C-alpha cells in the first residue's frame, strides 16, 4: 500500500493506493495556522482501520512554498554576496538586506583575493539589529571551491535560524541563478519547516515503520529529512504532482496542456507526445531564474479562492487569497462564490456568495448572474492567454522533455487535461476559451495526491575535476578530494556513478537499485602559453525518474 498526501494553500488531499488501484481518497481544508491538525485529519481518514505495517510508502507534495513565493509571504532574507570582479552585483540584490563582500575565487577554484573579516562583522551587526534570521551566502565559483562561503558562515554570529550556502544547491555554474536559488531556499525555509514538522509529528505518533518522502520539482522524491536543508527543491513539488497525477489518470501520446486549478494558483504544464516538458537550466518562478531542475510548469496567481476586486472600473482576480469564499465565511468574494451563485456548486451560504457577487456587479453595472458569468469568463480567459504565451515561448526554442531534446519540435496541443477541485464545473468555459477538447478525469480533485503517491525517489550530483590542481569536487555532497594528474573522463564518470549510488542508499535505500544515467559530461584541455597544463572535467549524473503505474481508478 502507498499513501500520497498533497497540501495545497486551500485544500489538503490524501489517497491510499493498494494493488495499483486507488482504494480511498479524502479532502479537507488546509489550516495555515495548524498544519499538524490538517495533516492529522487527512491521514487519519485514509489510514482508518489500516495496519501501519502494511503501508510501504508515504509520499508528500505541497504547494505551500510555491504559494508563499507567488503571494509574497516569505521570510526576510539577508544576502551576503562575493561576486568577485567582472559583474555588477546590483542586479542580484534580491534580499531584504544585501551585502557585497570583498574576496574572490577564480574559475579554477583558486583563492584570488581574501575575505575581509571587518566587512562580514559589520554585515553581521546590521543583520542582528534588523532582526533578520534567514541568510543566503553565495560566492562566484563556490562550486569549484567553497572555502570562502564557509569562511563567511564561520565569521557570523551563531544562532541564525537558517543559512543557505550556494555551493550546496547544485554543481552547475551560473552565479545569478545560484544567488536567486539560495535566496528562495532561505525565504521559504520557515514555511516548509512548519509543514515538515507536522508530518514528522504525525508519523512519530502513529509509529509508522518508514520515513516519509517529499516530491521534488523534477517528479522524483527526496527524504523529508534531507529536504529540510533544501526546501527550494520542493518549491514546485505541487506542480510536479499535478503533472504526475494527470499522467497517471489520463495516459496520452498527444501534445497536451495540463491545468491544475487550485484555490490559490493555477499550474500550467505541457506534454510533448505524452511526455512532460523539462526545464534543463532551472525553473523560473515569480521572476526569479533558479537552478532547480524541474518539470516545466508555470504557477499563475489565480484560483478558486482568489480575491475579486473592482479597480478603476475593471475586475481583477488575485493574485492574493484572503481566505475562503464568502459562502464559507471568507472576507472577500471569489470565483468559487461565482460558481455558487450560478448554481454550479452547492456549498456553504449561498446568500453570502450572491451578496458578494452583487456588490461587485453594482460597481460595474451588471446583474448578479451576469457578474458571476463575467468572473468565470475572465478567469478562464486569463488562464488561456497565459497558456498561449507560454506555448509561444516554448515553441521559440528547442523543446526539452524528460527523455530527450526535440530540436525543431513545435508543440500543437490537441487536448487540455484539467485537474483540481473546480475542474468539472469549469470544463465548458475552458473548452470555449482554448478551442480544444477538455478532459476532466475521474478523481480530478485529488490528482496531486495520486501523483505524489506514485512517484519514486530520484537524485543527482555533479562531479568537477581539475587535473592540473589534482582536485575533485562534488558540491552537492561537500566533497573535495585529491586525484592524480592522470585522472580522465572515464574515471570521472565511474566515480560520479559510485558516489550517486552511495547518495541514493543514504537518501532512499528502498530504491537503491534504480537505474542511473549520465545526463552531461565534458572534458577539455587547459592551456597555458603553448602547453596543455591539465584537463577540466565535468560529469553530471542522476537517478532516472520513475512512476509506479496505476491499474485503474477507485474501486
Coordinates of C-alpha atoms in Angstrom, one line a residue, residues 2 12 14 75 96 102 220 236 260 269 351 394 415 433 479:
X2 CA 1.2 3.5 -0.9
X12 CA -5.2 19.0 1.5
X14 CA -4.8 12.2 0.6
X75 CA 10.7 35.3 5.4
X96 CA 15.8 42.4 2.3
X102 CA 35.4 41.6 -0.9
X220 CA 11.2 12.3 -8.2
X236 CA 7.4 23.2 -7.4
X260 CA -4.3 22.2 -12.2
X269 CA 2.2 22.4 -17.8
X351 CA -26.9 34.2 0.1
X394 CA 8.3 27.1 -25.7
X415 CA -6.3 18.4 -25.7
X433 CA -11.6 29.7 -24.2
X479 CA 33.3 16.5 -1.3

